[in-house]
Short mmCIF file of C-alpha atoms in Angstrom, two decimals:
data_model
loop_
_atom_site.label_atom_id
_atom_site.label_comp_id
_atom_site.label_asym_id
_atom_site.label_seq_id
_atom_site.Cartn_x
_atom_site.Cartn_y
_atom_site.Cartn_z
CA UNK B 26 130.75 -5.86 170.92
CA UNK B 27 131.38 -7.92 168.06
CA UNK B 28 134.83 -10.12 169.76
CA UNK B 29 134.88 -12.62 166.65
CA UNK B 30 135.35 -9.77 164.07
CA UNK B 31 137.75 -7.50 166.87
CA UNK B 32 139.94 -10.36 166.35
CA UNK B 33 139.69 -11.36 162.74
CA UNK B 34 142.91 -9.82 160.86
CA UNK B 35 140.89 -10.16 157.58
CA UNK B 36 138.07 -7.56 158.43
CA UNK B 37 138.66 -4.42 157.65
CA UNK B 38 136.10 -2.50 160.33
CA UNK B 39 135.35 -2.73 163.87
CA UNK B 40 131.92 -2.35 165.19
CA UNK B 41 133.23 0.14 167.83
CA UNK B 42 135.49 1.76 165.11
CA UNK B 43 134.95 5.36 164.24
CA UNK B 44 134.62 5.53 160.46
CA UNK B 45 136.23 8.95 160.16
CA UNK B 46 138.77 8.74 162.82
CA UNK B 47 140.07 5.44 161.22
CA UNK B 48 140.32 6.63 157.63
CA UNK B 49 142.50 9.76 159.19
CA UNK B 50 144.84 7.37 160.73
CA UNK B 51 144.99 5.22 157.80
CA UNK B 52 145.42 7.62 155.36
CA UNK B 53 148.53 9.09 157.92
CA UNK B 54 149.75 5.64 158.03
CA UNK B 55 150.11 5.16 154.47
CA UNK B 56 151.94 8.45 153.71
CA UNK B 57 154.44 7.70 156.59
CA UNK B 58 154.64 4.11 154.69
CA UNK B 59 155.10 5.75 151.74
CA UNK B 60 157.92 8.37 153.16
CA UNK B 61 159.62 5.57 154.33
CA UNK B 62 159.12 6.35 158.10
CA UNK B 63 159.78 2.84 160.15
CA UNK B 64 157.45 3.74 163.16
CA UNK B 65 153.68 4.09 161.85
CA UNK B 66 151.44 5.91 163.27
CA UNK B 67 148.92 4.28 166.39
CA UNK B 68 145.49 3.44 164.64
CA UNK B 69 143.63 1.49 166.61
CA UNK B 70 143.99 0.73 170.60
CA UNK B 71 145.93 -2.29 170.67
CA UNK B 72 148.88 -0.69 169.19
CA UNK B 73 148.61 -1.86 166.20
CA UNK B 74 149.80 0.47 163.08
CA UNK B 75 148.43 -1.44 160.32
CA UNK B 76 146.68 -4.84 160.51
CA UNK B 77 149.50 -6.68 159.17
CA UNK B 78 147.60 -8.19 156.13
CA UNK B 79 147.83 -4.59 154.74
CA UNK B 80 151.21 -3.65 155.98
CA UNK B 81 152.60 -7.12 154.35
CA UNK B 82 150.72 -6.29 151.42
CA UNK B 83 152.24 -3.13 150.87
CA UNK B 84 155.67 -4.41 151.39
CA UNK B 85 154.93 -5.95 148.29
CA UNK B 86 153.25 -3.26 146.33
CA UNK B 87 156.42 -1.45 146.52
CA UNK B 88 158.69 -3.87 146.17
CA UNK B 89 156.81 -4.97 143.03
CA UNK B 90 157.24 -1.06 141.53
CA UNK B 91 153.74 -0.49 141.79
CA UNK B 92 153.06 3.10 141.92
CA UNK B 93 150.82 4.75 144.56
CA UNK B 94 149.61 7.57 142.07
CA UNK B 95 147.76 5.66 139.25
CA UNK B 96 147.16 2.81 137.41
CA UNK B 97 148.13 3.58 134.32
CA UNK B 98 146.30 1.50 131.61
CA UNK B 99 146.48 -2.01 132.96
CA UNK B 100 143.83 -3.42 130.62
CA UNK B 101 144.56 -6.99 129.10
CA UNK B 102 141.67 -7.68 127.64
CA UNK B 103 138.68 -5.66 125.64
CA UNK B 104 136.29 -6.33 123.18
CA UNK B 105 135.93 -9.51 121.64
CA UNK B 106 138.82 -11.17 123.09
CA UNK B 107 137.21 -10.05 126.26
CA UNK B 108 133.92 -11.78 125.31
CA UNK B 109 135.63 -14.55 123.94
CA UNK B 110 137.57 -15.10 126.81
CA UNK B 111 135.20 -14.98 129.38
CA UNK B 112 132.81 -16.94 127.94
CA UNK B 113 135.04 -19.90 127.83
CA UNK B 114 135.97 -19.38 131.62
CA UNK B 115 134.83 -21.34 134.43
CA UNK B 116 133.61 -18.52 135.90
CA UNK B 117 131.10 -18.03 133.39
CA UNK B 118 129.22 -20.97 135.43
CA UNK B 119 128.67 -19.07 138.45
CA UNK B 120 127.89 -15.83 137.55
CA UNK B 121 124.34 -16.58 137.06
CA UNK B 122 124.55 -17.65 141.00
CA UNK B 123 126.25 -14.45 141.65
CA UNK B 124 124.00 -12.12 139.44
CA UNK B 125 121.22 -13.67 142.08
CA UNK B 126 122.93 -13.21 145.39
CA UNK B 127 124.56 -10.15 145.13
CA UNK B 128 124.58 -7.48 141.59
CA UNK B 129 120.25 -7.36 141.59
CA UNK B 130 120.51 -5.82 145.32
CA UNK B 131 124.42 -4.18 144.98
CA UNK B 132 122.65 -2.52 141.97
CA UNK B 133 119.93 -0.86 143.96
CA UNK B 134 122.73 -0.34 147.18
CA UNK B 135 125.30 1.46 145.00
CA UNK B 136 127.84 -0.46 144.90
CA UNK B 137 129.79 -2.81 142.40
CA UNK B 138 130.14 -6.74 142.44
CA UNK B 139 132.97 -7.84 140.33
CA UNK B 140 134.21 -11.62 139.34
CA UNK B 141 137.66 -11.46 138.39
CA UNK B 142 140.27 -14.55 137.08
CA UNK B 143 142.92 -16.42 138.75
CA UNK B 144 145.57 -13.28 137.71
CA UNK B 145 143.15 -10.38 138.81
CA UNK B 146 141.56 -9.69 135.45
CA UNK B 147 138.27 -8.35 136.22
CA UNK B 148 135.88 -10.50 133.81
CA UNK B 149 132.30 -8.49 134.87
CA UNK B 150 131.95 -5.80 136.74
CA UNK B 151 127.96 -4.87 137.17
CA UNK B 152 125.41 -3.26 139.62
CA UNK B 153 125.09 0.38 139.82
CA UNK B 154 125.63 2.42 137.12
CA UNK B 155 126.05 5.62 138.34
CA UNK B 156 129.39 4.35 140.96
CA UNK B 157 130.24 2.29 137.26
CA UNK B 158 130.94 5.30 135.83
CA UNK B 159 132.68 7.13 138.75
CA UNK B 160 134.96 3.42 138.67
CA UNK B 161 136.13 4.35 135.37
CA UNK B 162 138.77 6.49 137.52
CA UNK B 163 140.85 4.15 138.67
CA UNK B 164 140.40 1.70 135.80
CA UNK B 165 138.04 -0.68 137.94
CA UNK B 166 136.60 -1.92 134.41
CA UNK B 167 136.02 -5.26 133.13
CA UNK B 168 139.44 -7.02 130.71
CA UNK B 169 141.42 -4.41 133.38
CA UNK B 170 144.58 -6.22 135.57
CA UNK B 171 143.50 -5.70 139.18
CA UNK B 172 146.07 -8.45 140.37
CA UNK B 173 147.97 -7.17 143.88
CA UNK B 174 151.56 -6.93 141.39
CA UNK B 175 150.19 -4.68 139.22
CA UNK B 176 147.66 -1.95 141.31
CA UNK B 177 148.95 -2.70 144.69
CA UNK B 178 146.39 -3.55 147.64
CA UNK B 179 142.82 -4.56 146.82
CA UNK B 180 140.73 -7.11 147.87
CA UNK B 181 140.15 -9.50 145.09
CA UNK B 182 143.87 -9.12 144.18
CA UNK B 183 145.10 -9.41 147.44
CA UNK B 184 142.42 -12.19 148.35
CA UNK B 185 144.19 -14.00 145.25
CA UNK B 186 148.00 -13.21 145.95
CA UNK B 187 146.90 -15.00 149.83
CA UNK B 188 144.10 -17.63 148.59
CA UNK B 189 141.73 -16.00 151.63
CA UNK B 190 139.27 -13.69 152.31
CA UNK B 191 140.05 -10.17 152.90
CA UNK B 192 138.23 -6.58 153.33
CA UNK B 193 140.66 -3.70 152.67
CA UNK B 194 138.98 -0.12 153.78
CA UNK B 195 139.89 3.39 152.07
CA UNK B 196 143.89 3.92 152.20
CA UNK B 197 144.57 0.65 152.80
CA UNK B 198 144.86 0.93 149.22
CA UNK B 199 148.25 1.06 147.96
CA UNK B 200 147.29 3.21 145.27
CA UNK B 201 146.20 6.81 146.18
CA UNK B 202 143.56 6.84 143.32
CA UNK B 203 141.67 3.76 145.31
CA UNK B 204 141.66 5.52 148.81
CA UNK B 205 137.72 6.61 148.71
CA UNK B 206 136.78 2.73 147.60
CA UNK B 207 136.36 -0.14 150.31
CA UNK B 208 136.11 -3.68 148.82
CA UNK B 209 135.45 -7.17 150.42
CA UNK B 210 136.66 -10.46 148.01
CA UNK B 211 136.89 -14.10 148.67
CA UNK B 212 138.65 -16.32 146.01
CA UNK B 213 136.85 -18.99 144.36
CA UNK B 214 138.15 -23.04 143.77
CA UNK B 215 137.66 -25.44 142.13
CA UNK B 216 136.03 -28.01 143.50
CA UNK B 217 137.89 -31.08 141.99
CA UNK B 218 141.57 -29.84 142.18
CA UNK B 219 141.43 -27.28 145.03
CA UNK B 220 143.45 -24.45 142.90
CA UNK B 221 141.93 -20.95 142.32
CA UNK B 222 139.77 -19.96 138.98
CA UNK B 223 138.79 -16.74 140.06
CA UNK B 224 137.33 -14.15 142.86
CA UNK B 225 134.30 -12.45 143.97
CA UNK B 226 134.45 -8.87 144.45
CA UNK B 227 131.67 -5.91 146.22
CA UNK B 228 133.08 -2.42 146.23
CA UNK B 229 131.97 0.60 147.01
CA UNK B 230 132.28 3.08 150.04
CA UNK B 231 132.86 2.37 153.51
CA UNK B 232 130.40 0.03 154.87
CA UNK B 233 131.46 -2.63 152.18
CA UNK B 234 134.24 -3.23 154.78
CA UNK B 235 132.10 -3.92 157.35
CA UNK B 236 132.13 -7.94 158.69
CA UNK B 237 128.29 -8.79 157.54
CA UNK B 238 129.26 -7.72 154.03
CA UNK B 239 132.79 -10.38 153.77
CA UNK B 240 130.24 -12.92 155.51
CA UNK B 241 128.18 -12.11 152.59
CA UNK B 242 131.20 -12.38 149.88
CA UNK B 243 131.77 -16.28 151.81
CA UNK B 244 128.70 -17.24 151.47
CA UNK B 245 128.02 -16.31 147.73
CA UNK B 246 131.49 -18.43 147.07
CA UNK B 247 130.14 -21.29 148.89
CA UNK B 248 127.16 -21.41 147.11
CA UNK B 249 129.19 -20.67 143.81
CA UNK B 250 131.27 -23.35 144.25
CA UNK B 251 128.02 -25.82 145.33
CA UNK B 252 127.28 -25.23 141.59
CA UNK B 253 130.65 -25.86 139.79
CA UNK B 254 130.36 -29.28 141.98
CA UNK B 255 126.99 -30.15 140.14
CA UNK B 256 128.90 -29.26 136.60
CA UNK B 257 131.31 -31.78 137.56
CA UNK B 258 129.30 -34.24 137.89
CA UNK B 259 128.18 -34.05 134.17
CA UNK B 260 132.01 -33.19 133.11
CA UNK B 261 134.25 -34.18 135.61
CA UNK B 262 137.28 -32.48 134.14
CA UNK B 263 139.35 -29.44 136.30
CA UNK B 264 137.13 -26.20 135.24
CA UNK B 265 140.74 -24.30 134.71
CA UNK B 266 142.13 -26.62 131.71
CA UNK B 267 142.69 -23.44 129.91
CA UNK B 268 146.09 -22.65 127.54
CA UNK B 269 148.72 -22.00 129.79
CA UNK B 270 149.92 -18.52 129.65
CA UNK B 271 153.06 -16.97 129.89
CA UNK B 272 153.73 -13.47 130.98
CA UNK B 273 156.96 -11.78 130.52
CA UNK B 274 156.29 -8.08 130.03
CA UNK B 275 157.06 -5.36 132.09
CA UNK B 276 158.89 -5.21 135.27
CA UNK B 277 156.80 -8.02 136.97
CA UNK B 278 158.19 -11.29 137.56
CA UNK B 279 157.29 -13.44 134.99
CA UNK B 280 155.45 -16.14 135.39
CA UNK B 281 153.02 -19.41 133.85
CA UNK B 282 149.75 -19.75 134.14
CA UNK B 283 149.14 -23.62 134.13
CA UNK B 284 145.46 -24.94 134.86
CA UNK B 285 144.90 -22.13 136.89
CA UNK B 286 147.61 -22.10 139.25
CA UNK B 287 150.04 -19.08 138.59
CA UNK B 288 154.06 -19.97 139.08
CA UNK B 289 157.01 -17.73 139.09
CA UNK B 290 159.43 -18.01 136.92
CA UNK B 291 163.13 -17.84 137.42
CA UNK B 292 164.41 -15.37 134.44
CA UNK B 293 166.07 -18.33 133.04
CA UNK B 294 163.26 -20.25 132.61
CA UNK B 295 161.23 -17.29 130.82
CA UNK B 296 163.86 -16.73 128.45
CA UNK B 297 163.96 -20.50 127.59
CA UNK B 298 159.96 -20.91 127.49
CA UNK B 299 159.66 -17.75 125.58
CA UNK B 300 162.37 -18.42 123.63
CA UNK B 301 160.61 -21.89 122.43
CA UNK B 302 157.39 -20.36 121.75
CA UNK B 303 159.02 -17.97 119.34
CA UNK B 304 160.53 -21.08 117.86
CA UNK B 305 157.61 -23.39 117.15
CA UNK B 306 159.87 -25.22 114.86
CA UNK B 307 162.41 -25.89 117.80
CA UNK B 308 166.05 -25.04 118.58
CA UNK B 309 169.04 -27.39 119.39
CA UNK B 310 170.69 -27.15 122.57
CA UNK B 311 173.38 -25.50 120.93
CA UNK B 312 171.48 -22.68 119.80
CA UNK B 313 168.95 -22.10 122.39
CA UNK B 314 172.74 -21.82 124.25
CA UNK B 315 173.96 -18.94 121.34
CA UNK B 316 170.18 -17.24 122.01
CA UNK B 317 171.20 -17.26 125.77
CA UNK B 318 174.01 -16.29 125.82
CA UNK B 319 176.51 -14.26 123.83
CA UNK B 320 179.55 -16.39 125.70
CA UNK B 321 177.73 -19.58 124.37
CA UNK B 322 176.93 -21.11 127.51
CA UNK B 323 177.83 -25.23 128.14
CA UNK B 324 174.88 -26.78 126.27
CA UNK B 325 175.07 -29.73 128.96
CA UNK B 326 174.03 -26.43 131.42
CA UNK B 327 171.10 -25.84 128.65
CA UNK B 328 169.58 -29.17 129.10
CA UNK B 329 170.00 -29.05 132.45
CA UNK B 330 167.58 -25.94 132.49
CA UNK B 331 165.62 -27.72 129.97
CA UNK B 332 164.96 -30.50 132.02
CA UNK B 333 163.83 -28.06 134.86
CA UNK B 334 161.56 -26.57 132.49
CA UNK B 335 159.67 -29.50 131.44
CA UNK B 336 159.12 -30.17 134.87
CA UNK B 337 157.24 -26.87 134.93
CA UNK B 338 155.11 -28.51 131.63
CA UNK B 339 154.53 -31.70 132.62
CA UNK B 340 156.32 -34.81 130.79
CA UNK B 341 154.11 -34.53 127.68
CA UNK B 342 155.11 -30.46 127.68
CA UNK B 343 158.32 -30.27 126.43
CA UNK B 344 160.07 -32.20 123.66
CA UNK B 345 163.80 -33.15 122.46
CA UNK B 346 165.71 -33.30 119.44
CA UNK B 347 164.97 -30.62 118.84
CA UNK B 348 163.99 -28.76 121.50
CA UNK B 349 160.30 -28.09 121.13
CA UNK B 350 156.98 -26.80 122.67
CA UNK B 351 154.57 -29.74 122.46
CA UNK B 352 151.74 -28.02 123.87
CA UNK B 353 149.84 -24.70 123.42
CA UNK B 354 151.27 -21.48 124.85
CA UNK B 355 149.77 -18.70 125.14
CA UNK B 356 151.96 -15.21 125.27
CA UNK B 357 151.43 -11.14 126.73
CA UNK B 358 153.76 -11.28 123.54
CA UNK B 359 151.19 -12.76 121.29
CA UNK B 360 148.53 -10.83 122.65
CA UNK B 361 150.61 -7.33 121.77
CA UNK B 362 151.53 -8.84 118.15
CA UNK B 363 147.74 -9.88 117.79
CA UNK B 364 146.80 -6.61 118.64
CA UNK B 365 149.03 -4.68 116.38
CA UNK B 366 148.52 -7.48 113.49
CA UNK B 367 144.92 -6.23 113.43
CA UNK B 368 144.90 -2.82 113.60
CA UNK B 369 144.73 -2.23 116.84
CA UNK B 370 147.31 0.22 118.10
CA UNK B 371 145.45 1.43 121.23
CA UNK B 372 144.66 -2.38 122.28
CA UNK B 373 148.25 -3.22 121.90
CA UNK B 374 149.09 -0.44 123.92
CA UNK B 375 147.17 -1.41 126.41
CA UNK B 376 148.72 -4.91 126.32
CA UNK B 377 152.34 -3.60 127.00
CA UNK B 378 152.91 -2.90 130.43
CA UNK B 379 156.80 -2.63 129.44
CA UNK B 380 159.68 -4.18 127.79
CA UNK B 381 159.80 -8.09 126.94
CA UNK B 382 161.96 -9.12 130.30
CA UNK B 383 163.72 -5.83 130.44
CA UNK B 384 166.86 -7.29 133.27
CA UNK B 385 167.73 -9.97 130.31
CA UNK B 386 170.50 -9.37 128.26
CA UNK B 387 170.20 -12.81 126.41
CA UNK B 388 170.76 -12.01 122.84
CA UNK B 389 167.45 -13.93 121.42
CA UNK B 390 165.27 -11.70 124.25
CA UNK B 391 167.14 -8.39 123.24
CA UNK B 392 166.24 -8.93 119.20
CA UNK B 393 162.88 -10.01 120.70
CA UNK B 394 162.68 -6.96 122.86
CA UNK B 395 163.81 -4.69 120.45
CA UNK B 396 161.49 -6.43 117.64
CA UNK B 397 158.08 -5.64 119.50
CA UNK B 398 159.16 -1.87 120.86
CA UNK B 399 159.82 -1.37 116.82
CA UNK B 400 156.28 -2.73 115.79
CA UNK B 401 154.58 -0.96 118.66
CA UNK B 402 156.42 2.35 118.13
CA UNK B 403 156.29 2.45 114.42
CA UNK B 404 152.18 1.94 114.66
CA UNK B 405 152.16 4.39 117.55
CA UNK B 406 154.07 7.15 115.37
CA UNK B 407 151.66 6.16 112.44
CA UNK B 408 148.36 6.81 114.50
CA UNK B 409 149.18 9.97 115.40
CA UNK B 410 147.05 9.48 118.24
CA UNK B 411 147.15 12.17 121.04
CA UNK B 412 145.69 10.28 123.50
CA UNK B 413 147.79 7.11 122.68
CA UNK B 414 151.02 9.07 121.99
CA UNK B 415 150.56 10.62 125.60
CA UNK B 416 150.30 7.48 127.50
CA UNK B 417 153.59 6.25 125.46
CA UNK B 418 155.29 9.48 126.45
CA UNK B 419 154.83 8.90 130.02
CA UNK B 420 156.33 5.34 129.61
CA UNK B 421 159.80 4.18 130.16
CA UNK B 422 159.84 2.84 126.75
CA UNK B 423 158.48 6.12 125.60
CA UNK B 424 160.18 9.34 127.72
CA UNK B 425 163.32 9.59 126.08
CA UNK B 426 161.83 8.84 122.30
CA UNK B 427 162.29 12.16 120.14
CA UNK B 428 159.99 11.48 117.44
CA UNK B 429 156.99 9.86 119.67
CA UNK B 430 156.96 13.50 121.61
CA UNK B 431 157.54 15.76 118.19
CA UNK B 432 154.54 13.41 117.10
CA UNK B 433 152.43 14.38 120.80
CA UNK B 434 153.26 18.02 120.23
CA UNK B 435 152.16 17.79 116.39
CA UNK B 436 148.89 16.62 117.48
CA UNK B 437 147.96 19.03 120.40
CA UNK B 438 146.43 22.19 119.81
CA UNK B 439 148.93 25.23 119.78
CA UNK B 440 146.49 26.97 122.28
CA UNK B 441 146.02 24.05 124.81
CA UNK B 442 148.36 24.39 128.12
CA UNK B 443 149.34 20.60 127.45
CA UNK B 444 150.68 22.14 123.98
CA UNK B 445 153.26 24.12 126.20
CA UNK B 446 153.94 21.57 128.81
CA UNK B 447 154.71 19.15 126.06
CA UNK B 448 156.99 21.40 123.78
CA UNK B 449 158.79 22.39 126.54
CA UNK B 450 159.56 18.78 127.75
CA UNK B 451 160.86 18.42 124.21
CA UNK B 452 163.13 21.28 124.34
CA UNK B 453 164.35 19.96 127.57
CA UNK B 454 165.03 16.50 125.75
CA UNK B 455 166.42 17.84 122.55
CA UNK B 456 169.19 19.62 125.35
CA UNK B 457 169.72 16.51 127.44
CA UNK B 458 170.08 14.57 123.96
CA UNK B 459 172.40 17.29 122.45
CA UNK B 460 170.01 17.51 119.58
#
């Protein structure tokens, strides 16, 4: 018996472990997680329930909102701006080493290899193409958000939430649409500043969770990171100098992504930052106070913030008089308004996991809120997309809007059984409305 992997909390599968008796009891500890039952089931002998990698990692999932029944459409980036993107990425510089070690024989193995970002973005996913396609439902795509806020429990965006290696098997999933996937990732540094550009990802069914395959995963990451060393040394600059990025839709915690190390933001601080970015011109402290606050807060409180803030940016981020952004941000904002200033309704879509900070009630975030729902509804409603309208239906932004389901209904056909389901969730609006 293996003893080194019995007692490794980061692999997934036991060499004595019964594949099919363990995904049972997983899957029965995850709907008893899921019920909100205290006392899990018994999986394995030692008493453990859950190794407590997954059970922490669950705690999250839910407390993050993530929902066990889908993914939705978490995709940030597509076409161009994918390709763009990516190819200006540090991990563009490995995959080569990668492509090598692991997608020529995970192609002929069936299974997937994935390199993802710092923030879970999946940036390739290749090898099989078959188990590519069968991917497609749960969204495991490249430009699609597999970070452990948005989809819940997964290796690469679980390894990244911890910074370590990690196998997750079946239902350790947090999302139900996962549970037939196992997936082994290991994050990848950088080798001058130590912070995390990325992860390496194999998926596929049960053996991937098997010990040889996350010794596999460690050693393609050491010998990815052997070759960012010998970039260095021809550009010894941090490989994730990228435009910082700031994320404020949707009910995640928003955050700033600044040379590759991802910080939470208070909702303070994203209201100020976002604020400023909207403002390129800048804002005294007086009216970044009035954009904060209907009360008008103190502006001696507003500098006070603003002095926390450009600790967040670095001295040269952040300048006075007025208040100004001295250094490129980059926006989920942007990205939707980019989207939408081009054409693209179903990319912008896809961009919008939710409101602009949806627990602020600082006036300049409300107009701001209320400014991109507008754009985003009004192109929605102009599309007449049935697909698009759908997915907007089924949104919090979208369930309660009249004329996006009159629009859904217009475009179904009158002999289709989602015809019926959606006229009579309209009827049961237009009563609940008092239309």
């Amino acid at each position: 018996m293996n003893t080194a992997a019995r007692g490794n909390p980061w692999v997934a599968v036991r060499p004595d472990d019964d594949l099919t008796q363990l995904a049972q009891r997983v899957s029965s500890a995850h709907r008893s997680f899921l019920e909100g039952v205290d006392r899990l089931p018994t999986l394995r002998p030692d008493g453990d329930a859950v190794r407590p990698v997954v059970l922490d990692s669950w705690r999250r999932s839910r407390n993050n909102g993530v929902n066990p029944d889908g993914f939705g459409d978490a995709v940030d980036l597509d076409g161009l701006e994918l390709q763009r993107y990516r190819a200006a990425h540090p991990t563009a510089l490995i995959r080569p080493v990668v492509r090598k070690l692991l997608v020529e024989d995970a192609a002929e193995a069936g299974l997937l290899v994935a390199i993802s970002d710092a923030e879970g973005r999946l940036l390739w996913v290749e090898g099989d193409s078959k188990v590519k396609d069968r991917a497609l439902a749960m969204n495991f795509v490249e430009g699609a958000d597999w970070s452990e806020d948005r989809v819940g429990t997964n290796a690469p965006g679980t390894a990244l939430a911890l910074d370590h290696h990690v196998q997750i098997f079946g239902a350790e999933h947090f999302s139900r649409v996962a549970h037939e996937w196992s997936c082994s990732a290991a994050p990848v540094h950088d080798p001058l500043t130590g912070r995390v550009i990325g992860a390496i990802d194999i998926t596929g069914g049960p053996r991937v969770a098997a010990v040889e395959v996350l010794s596999l995963i460690r050693a393609t990451v050491l010998a990815a990171e052997s070759e960012l060393r010998l970039h260095l040394l021809d550009s010894p600059k941090p490989l994730d100098a990228t435009t910082p990025r700031l994320r404020v839709l949707g009910s995640d915690r928003p955050s700033l992504t600044r040379d590759g190390e991802r910080i939470r933001l208070s909702q303070r601080h994203a209201e100020i930052l976002l604020l400023l970015a909207d403002h390129p011109e800048g804002l005294s402290a007086d009216h970044l106070a009035m954009l904060l606050d209907e009360s008008e807060l103190d502006p001696v409180t507003v500098r006070a913030e603003l002095s926390r803030v450009r600790k967040l940016l670095g001295a040269n981020g952040l300048g006075s008089r007025p208040y100004r952004l001295l250094m490129e941000l980059d926006t989920d904002v942007d990205e939707v308004r980019r989207a939408l200033a081009h054409g693209d309704t179903a990319a912008a879509l896809r961009a919008y996991p939710g409101p602009i900070l949806p627990r602020s009630l600082a006036p300049g975030i409300t107009e701001l809120r209320a400014e991109l729902r507008g754009r985003l509804r009004a192109a929605l409603l102009t599309a007449g997309d049935r697909r698009l309208l759908g997915r907007w239906t089924s949104s919090a932004d979208g369930r309660d809007d009249v004329a996006a389901w009159t629009a859904y209904l217009a475009s179904l056909d009158r002999q289709s059984s989602m015809y019926a389901q959606v006229r009579s969730q309209l009827m049961l609006l237009d009563r609940k409305l008092g239309i």
